[in-house]
Amino acid sequence: MTKQDRLYARRNFLKSGTAAALLPWLPGSLFAAGDDEFDYQLTASVSGIRLADEPFPETKTWSFNRQSPGPLLRLRRGETVRVAVKNELPQELTVHWHGLRITNAMDGVPILTQPPITPGDTFVYRYTPPDAGTFWYHSHVNTAEQVGRGLYGPIIVEEPEAPPVDRDLVWVLDDWKLDQRAQIVADFDNRRDLARAGRLGNTVTINGRIPQSLSVRAGERLRLRLINAANARIFALRFRGHRTLVIARDGQPVDPYEPGGPVVIGPAQRFDLIFDMTGEPGQRYSVIDVNYPQSPSRLTDIEYLQQARLPDKPAGDYPGLPRNNIPQPDLRDPLVQPIVLAGGDLGQLTHAQLGGQRLEMTRLYLLGKMWAINDIVNTGYSDTPLFAVERGKTVILEFRNHSAWPHPMHLHGHHFQVLEHSRDREVTGKWLDTVLLGPEESARVAFVADNPGDWLFHCHILGHARAGMMAVIRVS
Ligand code: C2O
Ligand code: CU
């Protein structure tokens, strides 16, 4: 057993009741001063990771437990978990559990919900996931750079009864901006990226590797969990020769549906798919990303092994995953809040407020702060709330993207239900934590503000957030 294995196994030791007997043999690093008991340890450090094959060298990344994505956290709905986060980076750190509707103090936003973890220190997060589904964690200090360098990982909160599939696969999608020696280009403040589509990489990976192909067996039924961990890239995936069934979005079950086009997944979003391997042994199909239609690119191939076909699955009519318990918005008496997204290149914003001052766009560009929510450019995590709402009240956010670039807007601590979306009919009725708004698109979403605290609300194109597209929403 490697040291790594032991760390993950520990969770099971603790559960099995033999923990007490085994603990004395565990490595000393597990008992760093100050952290009590925990189920997982995530250590953030600088480490070399092989993204590209030889002859390229390893890529110097920042990662959790020397791997990117970091280790999969497998949690149970309603069961408290303790995750010790050790910071061995040269910078401060916090970890945000994206999509988990947990208590504010554990949400992992620096200043707003906790003091950042200083280099050398450990912080133990303790929380109880209320929803089963597919989520992820990522650092939330200097986020564009830290996530861009690889500090994230997947979370599965198990359903009490999982759907009957042969394999449950996770694909964490990312793109990296690498130079010719396969090293990360460190221009996280590149104005052009900030003011446009965000930082798009030149090297796409699945689970931290340039994808080769996925080997499957004819007749297999897969559950495929897609997580978009990229700073800015939107994926629009076509699975050639196959039908897919969407069974959850952003961790929340949906009435299963076959998407009418490609599966479009914006930064931070997740899709759970049921995917039947209806091809024949020896066949090969491509998975294509068509988000940039002028230059579709092959993400990976599905390669059928030369093995006898598995017996057919009972066709159709999968009733869907059991629902999580999210309070239903009361649309009779909501707080209605317009959210106007503006700024960036080719936009119409001429002025915006920064730190209480009204500044011209040219000035804001020079400061690298060219994105605004309701004409306010935010600088950090200590701004006055955009609005406050009494706990238990229904909120409707009315989004208008008044810019030439897309914005995947994420609210912490809550899922919201999409009431309408100007382009995307399929998203209506879905519960999301991140809604994607293309240029000049609009949408209305509703949620019950049932989770008290100051919650961050921001664009998940991380350069846009860095350049001002953030706000705080207070639930009291
Ligand atoms: Cu995944 Cu504040 O974000
Ligand atoms: Cu944005």
Short mmCIF file of C-alpha atoms and ligand atoms in Angstrom, two decimals:
data_model
loop_
_atom_site.label_atom_id
_atom_site.label_comp_id
_atom_site.label_asym_id
_atom_site.label_seq_id
_atom_site.Cartn_x
_atom_site.Cartn_y
_atom_site.Cartn_z
CA MET A 1 0.00 0.00 0.00
CA THR A 2 1.42 3.38 -0.93
CA LYS A 3 1.18 6.28 1.44
CA GLN A 4 -1.46 7.79 -0.83
CA ASP A 5 -3.63 4.71 -0.63
CA ARG A 6 -3.41 4.76 3.11
CA LEU A 7 -4.69 8.30 3.22
CA TYR A 8 -7.81 7.37 1.33
CA ALA A 9 -8.26 4.11 3.09
CA ARG A 10 -8.33 5.90 6.37
CA ARG A 11 -11.90 6.93 5.82
CA ASN A 12 -12.85 3.31 5.75
CA PHE A 13 -10.77 2.43 8.80
CA LEU A 14 -12.66 5.05 10.72
CA LYS A 15 -15.95 3.67 9.58
CA SER A 16 -15.08 0.06 10.23
CA GLY A 17 -14.60 0.46 13.94
CA THR A 18 -11.10 -0.98 13.81
CA ALA A 19 -9.82 2.56 13.50
CA ALA A 20 -8.52 2.83 17.01
CA ALA A 21 -6.40 -0.28 16.63
CA LEU A 22 -4.93 0.79 13.31
CA LEU A 23 -4.29 4.44 13.91
CA PRO A 24 -0.89 4.08 15.61
CA TRP A 25 0.59 2.70 12.39
CA LEU A 26 -0.56 5.47 10.18
CA PRO A 27 2.07 7.94 9.01
CA GLY A 28 2.79 10.81 11.34
CA SER A 29 1.85 13.41 8.75
CA LEU A 30 -1.75 12.50 9.33
CA PHE A 31 -1.58 13.99 12.76
CA ALA A 32 -0.17 17.41 12.03
CA ALA A 33 -0.67 19.59 15.07
CA GLY A 34 -4.12 21.06 15.34
CA ASP A 35 -6.13 18.88 13.00
CA ASP A 36 -8.20 16.36 14.82
CA GLU A 37 -9.75 13.54 13.00
CA PHE A 38 -10.56 13.76 9.34
CA ASP A 39 -11.72 11.56 6.50
CA TYR A 40 -9.69 12.98 3.63
CA GLN A 41 -6.54 14.99 3.42
CA LEU A 42 -5.86 17.31 0.52
CA THR A 43 -2.36 18.70 0.38
CA ALA A 44 -1.83 21.55 -2.06
CA SER A 45 1.67 21.77 -3.41
CA VAL A 46 3.81 22.52 -6.41
CA SER A 47 4.30 19.30 -8.33
CA GLY A 48 5.25 17.93 -11.71
CA ILE A 49 2.47 16.19 -13.60
CA ARG A 50 2.57 14.39 -16.90
CA LEU A 51 -0.02 16.05 -19.14
CA ALA A 52 1.78 15.44 -22.40
CA ASP A 53 3.59 12.25 -23.38
CA GLU A 54 7.33 11.93 -23.89
CA PRO A 55 9.42 13.58 -25.23
CA PHE A 56 7.75 16.48 -23.40
CA PRO A 57 8.84 16.95 -19.82
CA GLU A 58 6.38 16.88 -16.96
CA THR A 59 4.37 20.06 -16.50
CA LYS A 60 4.99 21.99 -13.30
CA THR A 61 1.54 22.44 -11.79
CA TRP A 62 -0.08 23.32 -8.49
CA SER A 63 -2.22 20.45 -7.39
CA PHE A 64 -3.87 18.52 -4.59
CA ASN A 65 -1.98 15.39 -3.53
CA ARG A 66 0.38 15.76 -6.48
CA GLN A 67 -2.28 14.97 -9.03
CA SER A 68 -4.57 17.08 -11.16
CA PRO A 69 -7.45 16.54 -10.90
CA GLY A 70 -6.96 15.94 -7.18
CA PRO A 71 -8.34 12.78 -5.59
CA LEU A 72 -12.00 11.92 -6.03
CA LEU A 73 -13.96 12.60 -2.86
CA ARG A 74 -16.71 10.03 -2.51
CA LEU A 75 -19.27 11.29 -0.01
CA ARG A 76 -22.68 10.28 1.23
CA ARG A 77 -25.73 12.45 1.35
CA GLY A 78 -26.49 13.53 4.91
CA GLU A 79 -23.19 12.21 6.29
CA THR A 80 -20.74 14.64 7.77
CA VAL A 81 -17.28 14.60 6.26
CA ARG A 82 -14.08 16.22 7.47
CA VAL A 83 -11.53 17.22 4.87
CA ALA A 84 -8.17 18.47 6.11
CA VAL A 85 -6.58 20.89 3.66
CA LYS A 86 -2.87 21.42 4.06
CA ASN A 87 -1.30 24.35 2.28
CA GLU A 88 2.21 23.72 0.98
CA LEU A 89 1.90 26.35 -1.72
CA PRO A 90 3.84 29.60 -1.81
CA GLN A 91 0.48 31.43 -1.55
CA GLU A 92 -2.63 31.49 0.62
CA LEU A 93 -5.41 29.01 -0.13
CA THR A 94 -9.02 28.12 0.55
CA VAL A 95 -11.09 25.30 -0.93
CA HIS A 96 -14.61 25.79 -2.24
CA TRP A 97 -16.94 22.79 -2.63
CA HIS A 98 -18.67 23.87 -5.79
CA GLY A 99 -22.38 23.09 -5.82
CA LEU A 100 -22.62 21.65 -2.31
CA ARG A 101 -25.31 23.54 -0.41
CA ILE A 102 -23.42 23.55 2.88
CA THR A 103 -23.08 26.02 5.73
CA ASN A 104 -21.55 29.36 4.91
CA ALA A 105 -18.58 28.97 7.25
CA MET A 106 -17.37 25.94 5.25
CA ASP A 107 -17.90 27.43 1.78
CA GLY A 108 -14.24 28.26 1.34
CA VAL A 109 -14.32 31.86 0.14
CA PRO A 110 -11.42 33.89 1.52
CA ILE A 111 -12.30 36.85 3.81
CA LEU A 112 -16.02 36.41 3.12
CA THR A 113 -16.39 33.04 4.88
CA GLN A 114 -12.98 32.30 6.42
CA PRO A 115 -9.45 33.64 6.76
CA PRO A 116 -7.32 32.10 4.04
CA ILE A 117 -5.05 29.18 4.96
CA THR A 118 -1.54 30.56 5.11
CA PRO A 119 1.38 28.59 3.68
CA GLY A 120 2.32 25.75 6.03
CA ASP A 121 -1.07 25.71 7.75
CA THR A 122 -3.91 23.20 7.74
CA PHE A 123 -7.63 23.85 7.93
CA VAL A 124 -10.21 21.13 8.51
CA TYR A 125 -13.46 21.61 6.60
CA ARG A 126 -16.41 19.87 8.13
CA TYR A 127 -19.74 19.70 6.31
CA THR A 128 -22.73 17.57 5.45
CA PRO A 129 -23.69 17.38 1.78
CA PRO A 130 -27.48 17.65 1.43
CA ASP A 131 -27.62 16.50 -2.20
CA ALA A 132 -26.47 13.38 -4.03
CA GLY A 133 -24.80 14.03 -7.38
CA THR A 134 -21.71 15.24 -9.22
CA PHE A 135 -19.83 18.19 -7.77
CA TRP A 136 -16.26 19.43 -7.59
CA TYR A 137 -13.84 21.30 -5.41
CA HIS A 138 -11.37 23.98 -6.31
CA SER A 139 -9.21 26.58 -4.69
CA HIS A 140 -10.78 30.01 -4.26
CA VAL A 141 -7.81 32.28 -3.60
CA ASN A 142 -6.27 33.90 -6.65
CA THR A 143 -8.68 31.57 -8.38
CA ALA A 144 -7.89 32.20 -12.03
CA GLU A 145 -4.27 31.32 -11.42
CA GLN A 146 -4.69 28.55 -8.83
CA VAL A 147 -7.41 26.70 -10.74
CA GLY A 148 -5.59 27.43 -13.98
CA ARG A 149 -2.54 25.70 -12.54
CA GLY A 150 -4.51 22.61 -11.56
CA LEU A 151 -5.96 23.00 -8.04
CA TYR A 152 -9.28 21.18 -8.33
CA GLY A 153 -10.82 17.74 -8.11
CA PRO A 154 -14.10 15.82 -8.46
CA ILE A 155 -16.71 15.03 -5.81
CA ILE A 156 -19.32 12.31 -6.03
CA VAL A 157 -22.07 12.29 -3.46
CA GLU A 158 -23.55 8.84 -3.78
CA GLU A 159 -27.23 8.19 -4.34
CA PRO A 160 -28.85 5.82 -1.86
CA GLU A 161 -29.69 3.75 -4.92
CA ALA A 162 -27.43 4.24 -7.90
CA PRO A 163 -28.80 3.69 -11.41
CA PRO A 164 -28.06 0.27 -12.91
CA VAL A 165 -24.97 0.85 -15.06
CA ASP A 166 -21.92 -1.26 -15.83
CA ARG A 167 -19.46 1.53 -15.14
CA ASP A 168 -19.56 4.94 -13.50
CA LEU A 169 -16.99 7.21 -15.16
CA VAL A 170 -15.89 10.72 -14.31
CA TRP A 171 -14.41 13.01 -16.96
CA VAL A 172 -12.92 16.17 -15.57
CA LEU A 173 -12.40 18.40 -18.60
CA ASP A 174 -9.78 21.13 -18.67
CA ASP A 175 -7.62 23.03 -21.07
CA TRP A 176 -4.11 24.26 -20.38
CA LYS A 177 -2.16 27.11 -21.85
CA LEU A 178 1.22 25.50 -22.39
CA ASP A 179 4.43 26.68 -23.99
CA GLN A 180 6.62 24.54 -26.22
CA ARG A 181 8.20 22.83 -23.25
CA ALA A 182 4.76 21.89 -21.95
CA GLN A 183 5.00 24.45 -19.14
CA ILE A 184 2.12 26.67 -18.04
CA VAL A 185 2.13 30.14 -19.58
CA ALA A 186 1.79 32.38 -16.55
CA ASP A 187 -0.03 35.32 -18.15
CA PHE A 188 -3.07 35.15 -15.91
CA ASP A 189 -3.56 38.91 -16.24
CA ASN A 190 -3.41 38.94 -20.02
CA ARG A 191 -5.74 41.87 -20.81
CA ARG A 192 -6.95 40.38 -24.04
CA ASP A 193 -8.02 37.18 -22.29
CA LEU A 194 -9.62 39.12 -19.46
CA ALA A 195 -11.57 41.40 -21.80
CA ARG A 196 -12.74 38.67 -24.16
CA ALA A 197 -13.56 34.98 -23.85
CA GLY A 198 -11.22 34.37 -20.90
CA ARG A 199 -8.12 32.22 -20.80
CA LEU A 200 -8.44 29.51 -23.43
CA GLY A 201 -5.76 26.85 -23.37
CA ASN A 202 -4.14 25.07 -26.28
CA THR A 203 -4.12 21.60 -24.71
CA VAL A 204 -7.33 19.86 -23.72
CA THR A 205 -7.21 17.10 -21.12
CA ILE A 206 -9.60 14.57 -19.66
CA ASN A 207 -8.70 13.69 -16.08
CA GLY A 208 -5.37 15.44 -16.47
CA ARG A 209 -4.18 13.58 -19.57
CA ILE A 210 -4.29 14.37 -23.24
CA PRO A 211 -7.03 11.90 -24.12
CA GLN A 212 -6.18 8.76 -26.03
CA SER A 213 -9.38 6.79 -26.36
CA LEU A 214 -12.02 5.26 -24.15
CA SER A 215 -12.16 1.48 -24.42
CA VAL A 216 -15.66 0.10 -24.13
CA ARG A 217 -17.42 -3.16 -24.56
CA ALA A 218 -20.38 -3.55 -26.90
CA GLY A 219 -23.61 -3.57 -24.93
CA GLU A 220 -22.16 -1.75 -21.93
CA ARG A 221 -24.17 0.93 -20.20
CA LEU A 222 -22.08 3.77 -18.81
CA ARG A 223 -22.81 6.61 -16.51
CA LEU A 224 -20.59 9.45 -17.61
CA ARG A 225 -20.12 12.38 -15.27
CA LEU A 226 -18.77 15.43 -17.06
CA ILE A 227 -17.19 18.22 -15.01
CA ASN A 228 -15.88 21.33 -16.74
CA ALA A 229 -12.92 22.57 -14.68
CA ALA A 230 -11.56 24.88 -17.38
CA ASN A 231 -11.00 28.56 -16.64
CA ALA A 232 -13.01 29.65 -19.65
CA ARG A 233 -13.53 26.96 -22.27
CA ILE A 234 -17.07 25.93 -23.16
CA PHE A 235 -17.37 22.40 -24.51
CA ALA A 236 -20.12 21.34 -26.90
CA LEU A 237 -19.77 17.60 -27.22
CA ARG A 238 -21.16 15.38 -29.92
CA PHE A 239 -20.93 11.65 -29.31
CA ARG A 240 -20.84 10.32 -32.88
CA GLY A 241 -22.97 7.28 -33.52
CA HIS A 242 -24.45 7.24 -30.02
CA ARG A 243 -27.41 8.56 -28.16
CA THR A 244 -26.98 10.02 -24.73
CA LEU A 245 -29.51 10.53 -22.02
CA VAL A 246 -29.03 13.43 -19.61
CA ILE A 247 -29.97 12.34 -16.09
CA ALA A 248 -28.58 15.20 -14.01
CA ARG A 249 -27.23 18.70 -14.41
CA ASP A 250 -25.02 20.51 -11.93
CA GLY A 251 -25.55 17.57 -9.58
CA GLN A 252 -29.34 17.77 -9.60
CA PRO A 253 -31.45 15.02 -11.22
CA VAL A 254 -33.57 15.95 -14.23
CA ASP A 255 -36.36 14.13 -16.03
CA PRO A 256 -34.11 12.14 -18.37
CA TYR A 257 -33.93 13.70 -21.83
CA GLU A 258 -32.02 13.27 -25.05
CA PRO A 259 -30.34 16.57 -25.90
CA GLY A 260 -31.50 17.98 -29.23
CA GLY A 261 -27.93 19.00 -30.10
CA PRO A 262 -24.48 18.73 -28.60
CA VAL A 263 -24.03 18.60 -24.83
CA VAL A 264 -23.01 22.19 -24.06
CA ILE A 265 -21.13 22.47 -20.81
CA GLY A 266 -19.89 25.84 -19.59
CA PRO A 267 -17.12 26.35 -17.05
CA ALA A 268 -18.01 24.81 -13.66
CA GLN A 269 -21.08 23.01 -14.99
CA ARG A 270 -21.66 19.26 -14.74
CA PHE A 271 -23.68 16.78 -16.76
CA ASP A 272 -24.49 13.20 -15.79
CA LEU A 273 -25.20 11.08 -18.85
CA ILE A 274 -26.39 7.55 -19.44
CA PHE A 275 -24.56 6.29 -22.39
CA ASP A 276 -25.33 2.95 -24.10
CA MET A 277 -22.56 1.31 -26.10
CA THR A 278 -24.68 0.35 -29.08
CA GLY A 279 -21.76 -0.12 -31.51
CA GLU A 280 -20.07 -3.36 -32.50
CA PRO A 281 -16.76 -4.87 -31.37
CA GLY A 282 -13.84 -3.32 -33.26
CA GLN A 283 -15.67 -0.09 -34.15
CA ARG A 284 -14.38 3.35 -33.35
CA TYR A 285 -16.30 6.59 -32.91
CA SER A 286 -15.19 10.12 -32.18
CA VAL A 287 -16.32 12.52 -29.52
CA ILE A 288 -16.17 15.94 -31.16
CA ASP A 289 -16.18 19.37 -29.58
CA VAL A 290 -18.21 21.65 -31.85
CA ASN A 291 -18.30 24.73 -29.67
CA TYR A 292 -16.10 26.57 -32.13
CA PRO A 293 -17.96 25.39 -35.25
CA GLN A 294 -15.32 26.76 -37.64
CA SER A 295 -12.79 24.45 -36.06
CA PRO A 296 -14.42 21.37 -34.56
CA SER A 297 -11.89 19.29 -32.69
CA ARG A 298 -11.75 15.69 -31.69
CA LEU A 299 -11.87 15.32 -27.92
CA THR A 300 -11.37 11.57 -27.84
CA ASP A 301 -12.43 8.29 -29.44
CA ILE A 302 -14.67 5.55 -28.22
CA GLU A 303 -13.03 2.29 -29.10
CA TYR A 304 -14.93 -0.98 -28.96
CA LEU A 305 -12.92 -3.90 -27.64
CA GLN A 306 -12.91 -7.20 -29.51
CA GLN A 307 -15.09 -8.84 -26.93
CA ALA A 308 -18.47 -10.44 -27.16
CA ARG A 309 -21.35 -8.05 -26.75
CA LEU A 310 -22.91 -7.85 -23.30
CA PRO A 311 -26.57 -8.82 -23.10
CA ASP A 312 -28.91 -5.99 -24.09
CA LYS A 313 -30.15 -3.68 -21.41
CA PRO A 314 -33.85 -3.23 -20.83
CA ALA A 315 -34.62 -0.48 -23.32
CA GLY A 316 -35.71 3.06 -22.52
CA ASP A 317 -37.84 4.46 -19.78
CA TYR A 318 -35.22 5.03 -17.14
CA PRO A 319 -37.29 6.87 -14.56
CA GLY A 320 -34.40 9.06 -13.45
CA LEU A 321 -32.46 9.55 -10.28
CA PRO A 322 -34.23 10.15 -6.99
CA ARG A 323 -34.66 13.88 -6.42
CA ASN A 324 -32.79 15.85 -3.85
CA ASN A 325 -34.73 17.90 -1.42
CA ILE A 326 -34.58 21.52 -2.66
CA PRO A 327 -37.23 23.97 -1.50
CA GLN A 328 -39.62 24.98 -4.27
CA PRO A 329 -39.64 28.73 -5.02
CA ASP A 330 -42.86 30.58 -4.22
CA LEU A 331 -43.40 32.72 -7.29
CA ARG A 332 -46.32 34.66 -5.82
CA ASP A 333 -44.22 37.05 -3.77
CA PRO A 334 -40.60 37.00 -4.86
CA LEU A 335 -37.80 39.48 -4.52
CA VAL A 336 -36.99 40.32 -8.13
CA GLN A 337 -33.41 41.35 -8.79
CA PRO A 338 -32.17 42.41 -12.23
CA ILE A 339 -28.62 41.31 -13.00
CA VAL A 340 -27.02 43.17 -15.90
CA LEU A 341 -23.72 41.79 -17.11
CA ALA A 342 -21.60 44.28 -19.02
CA GLY A 343 -18.09 45.25 -19.98
CA GLY A 344 -15.26 43.75 -21.97
CA ASP A 345 -14.21 44.26 -25.56
CA LEU A 346 -16.89 45.21 -28.09
CA GLY A 347 -19.26 46.06 -25.26
CA GLN A 348 -21.31 49.19 -24.68
CA LEU A 349 -20.28 49.94 -21.14
CA THR A 350 -18.73 53.40 -20.97
CA HIS A 351 -18.46 53.85 -17.18
CA ALA A 352 -18.68 51.73 -14.09
CA GLN A 353 -18.23 52.04 -10.36
CA LEU A 354 -15.08 50.81 -8.74
CA GLY A 355 -14.58 51.28 -5.01
CA GLY A 356 -17.34 53.88 -4.90
CA GLN A 357 -15.85 55.91 -7.77
CA ARG A 358 -17.32 56.25 -11.21
CA LEU A 359 -14.58 55.51 -13.72
CA GLU A 360 -14.33 55.50 -17.48
CA MET A 361 -13.93 52.24 -19.28
CA THR A 362 -10.48 53.16 -20.62
CA ARG A 363 -9.31 53.65 -17.06
CA LEU A 364 -10.87 50.36 -15.95
CA TYR A 365 -9.08 48.56 -18.75
CA LEU A 366 -5.75 49.85 -17.53
CA LEU A 367 -6.58 48.53 -14.08
CA GLY A 368 -7.55 45.13 -15.54
CA LYS A 369 -11.07 45.62 -14.14
CA MET A 370 -13.35 45.68 -17.14
CA TRP A 371 -16.36 43.60 -16.07
CA ALA A 372 -19.35 44.78 -14.10
CA ILE A 373 -22.54 43.45 -12.56
CA ASN A 374 -25.18 46.21 -12.52
CA ASP A 375 -22.44 48.71 -13.37
CA ILE A 376 -20.38 47.79 -10.32
CA VAL A 377 -16.90 46.37 -10.64
CA ASN A 378 -15.93 44.33 -7.62
CA THR A 379 -12.41 44.18 -6.32
CA GLY A 380 -12.44 41.35 -3.88
CA TYR A 381 -14.44 39.49 -1.33
CA SER A 382 -15.25 42.30 1.07
CA ASP A 383 -17.62 44.39 -1.00
CA THR A 384 -21.01 45.54 0.24
CA PRO A 385 -23.73 43.09 -0.76
CA LEU A 386 -25.44 43.61 -4.09
CA PHE A 387 -28.67 42.91 -2.23
CA ALA A 388 -29.88 41.36 0.99
CA VAL A 389 -32.79 39.01 1.41
CA GLU A 390 -34.58 37.57 4.37
CA ARG A 391 -34.06 33.88 4.91
CA GLY A 392 -36.83 31.77 3.40
CA LYS A 393 -37.81 34.30 0.77
CA THR A 394 -37.95 33.44 -2.93
CA VAL A 395 -35.57 35.39 -5.14
CA ILE A 396 -35.84 35.77 -8.89
CA LEU A 397 -32.68 36.81 -10.68
CA GLU A 398 -33.33 38.41 -14.07
CA PHE A 399 -30.14 38.09 -16.08
CA ARG A 400 -29.31 40.17 -19.07
CA ASN A 401 -25.96 39.61 -20.72
CA HIS A 402 -25.32 42.98 -22.26
CA SER A 403 -21.90 42.06 -23.61
CA ALA A 404 -20.28 40.31 -26.55
CA TRP A 405 -18.94 37.38 -24.51
CA PRO A 406 -20.42 34.42 -22.64
CA HIS A 407 -20.81 34.36 -18.86
CA PRO A 408 -21.47 31.20 -16.80
CA MET A 409 -22.92 32.78 -13.65
CA HIS A 410 -22.49 30.85 -10.41
CA LEU A 411 -24.23 31.38 -7.07
CA HIS A 412 -22.69 29.83 -3.97
CA GLY A 413 -24.71 27.96 -1.36
CA HIS A 414 -27.89 27.48 -3.43
CA HIS A 415 -29.23 25.87 -6.56
CA PHE A 416 -31.68 27.90 -8.61
CA GLN A 417 -34.37 26.76 -10.99
CA VAL A 418 -34.30 28.17 -14.51
CA LEU A 419 -37.68 29.72 -15.32
CA GLU A 420 -36.76 30.78 -18.82
CA HIS A 421 -33.75 31.24 -21.05
CA SER A 422 -33.81 33.29 -24.25
CA ARG A 423 -31.93 30.73 -26.37
CA ASP A 424 -31.82 27.42 -24.55
CA ARG A 425 -35.23 25.80 -24.20
CA GLU A 426 -33.78 22.60 -22.76
CA VAL A 427 -32.52 24.31 -19.64
CA THR A 428 -35.96 25.49 -18.54
CA GLY A 429 -37.03 23.87 -15.29
CA LYS A 430 -33.57 22.55 -14.48
CA TRP A 431 -31.86 23.17 -11.14
CA LEU A 432 -28.42 24.62 -11.68
CA ASP A 433 -25.72 26.32 -9.67
CA THR A 434 -24.18 27.86 -12.81
CA VAL A 435 -26.20 29.22 -15.74
CA LEU A 436 -24.55 29.97 -19.05
CA LEU A 437 -25.52 33.20 -20.80
CA GLY A 438 -24.26 33.76 -24.31
CA PRO A 439 -23.80 37.25 -25.78
CA GLU A 440 -26.99 39.33 -25.48
CA GLU A 441 -28.90 36.41 -23.95
CA SER A 442 -31.21 36.68 -21.00
CA ALA A 443 -32.62 34.29 -18.42
CA ARG A 444 -34.74 34.22 -15.28
CA VAL A 445 -33.96 31.90 -12.40
CA ALA A 446 -35.59 31.41 -9.00
CA PHE A 447 -34.49 30.04 -5.67
CA VAL A 448 -35.46 30.07 -2.04
CA ALA A 449 -32.80 31.92 -0.08
CA ASP A 450 -32.76 29.30 2.66
CA ASN A 451 -29.06 29.24 3.49
CA PRO A 452 -28.01 32.10 5.75
CA GLY A 453 -24.78 33.96 5.15
CA ASP A 454 -22.93 36.17 2.70
CA TRP A 455 -22.64 34.25 -0.56
CA LEU A 456 -20.41 34.88 -3.49
CA PHE A 457 -22.00 35.24 -6.89
CA HIS A 458 -19.73 35.50 -9.90
CA CYS A 459 -18.88 34.63 -13.46
CA HIS A 460 -17.05 31.29 -13.63
CA ILE A 461 -14.89 32.48 -16.50
CA LEU A 462 -12.30 33.01 -13.85
CA GLY A 463 -10.57 35.90 -15.60
CA HIS A 464 -13.91 37.74 -15.75
CA ALA A 465 -14.39 37.27 -12.02
CA ARG A 466 -10.86 38.52 -11.42
CA ALA A 467 -11.64 41.52 -13.61
CA GLY A 468 -14.66 42.52 -11.53
CA MET A 469 -17.60 40.26 -12.37
CA MET A 470 -18.35 39.28 -8.78
CA ALA A 471 -20.87 40.25 -6.14
CA VAL A 472 -22.01 39.26 -2.67
CA ILE A 473 -25.58 38.24 -1.87
CA ARG A 474 -26.63 38.38 1.78
CA VAL A 475 -29.18 35.97 3.23
CA SER A 476 -30.06 36.94 6.79
CU1 C2O B 1 -16.73 27.20 -8.50
CU2 C2O B 1 -16.90 30.72 -6.54
O1 C2O B 1 -16.82 29.01 -7.52
CU CU B 2 -17.97 36.16 -17.61
#
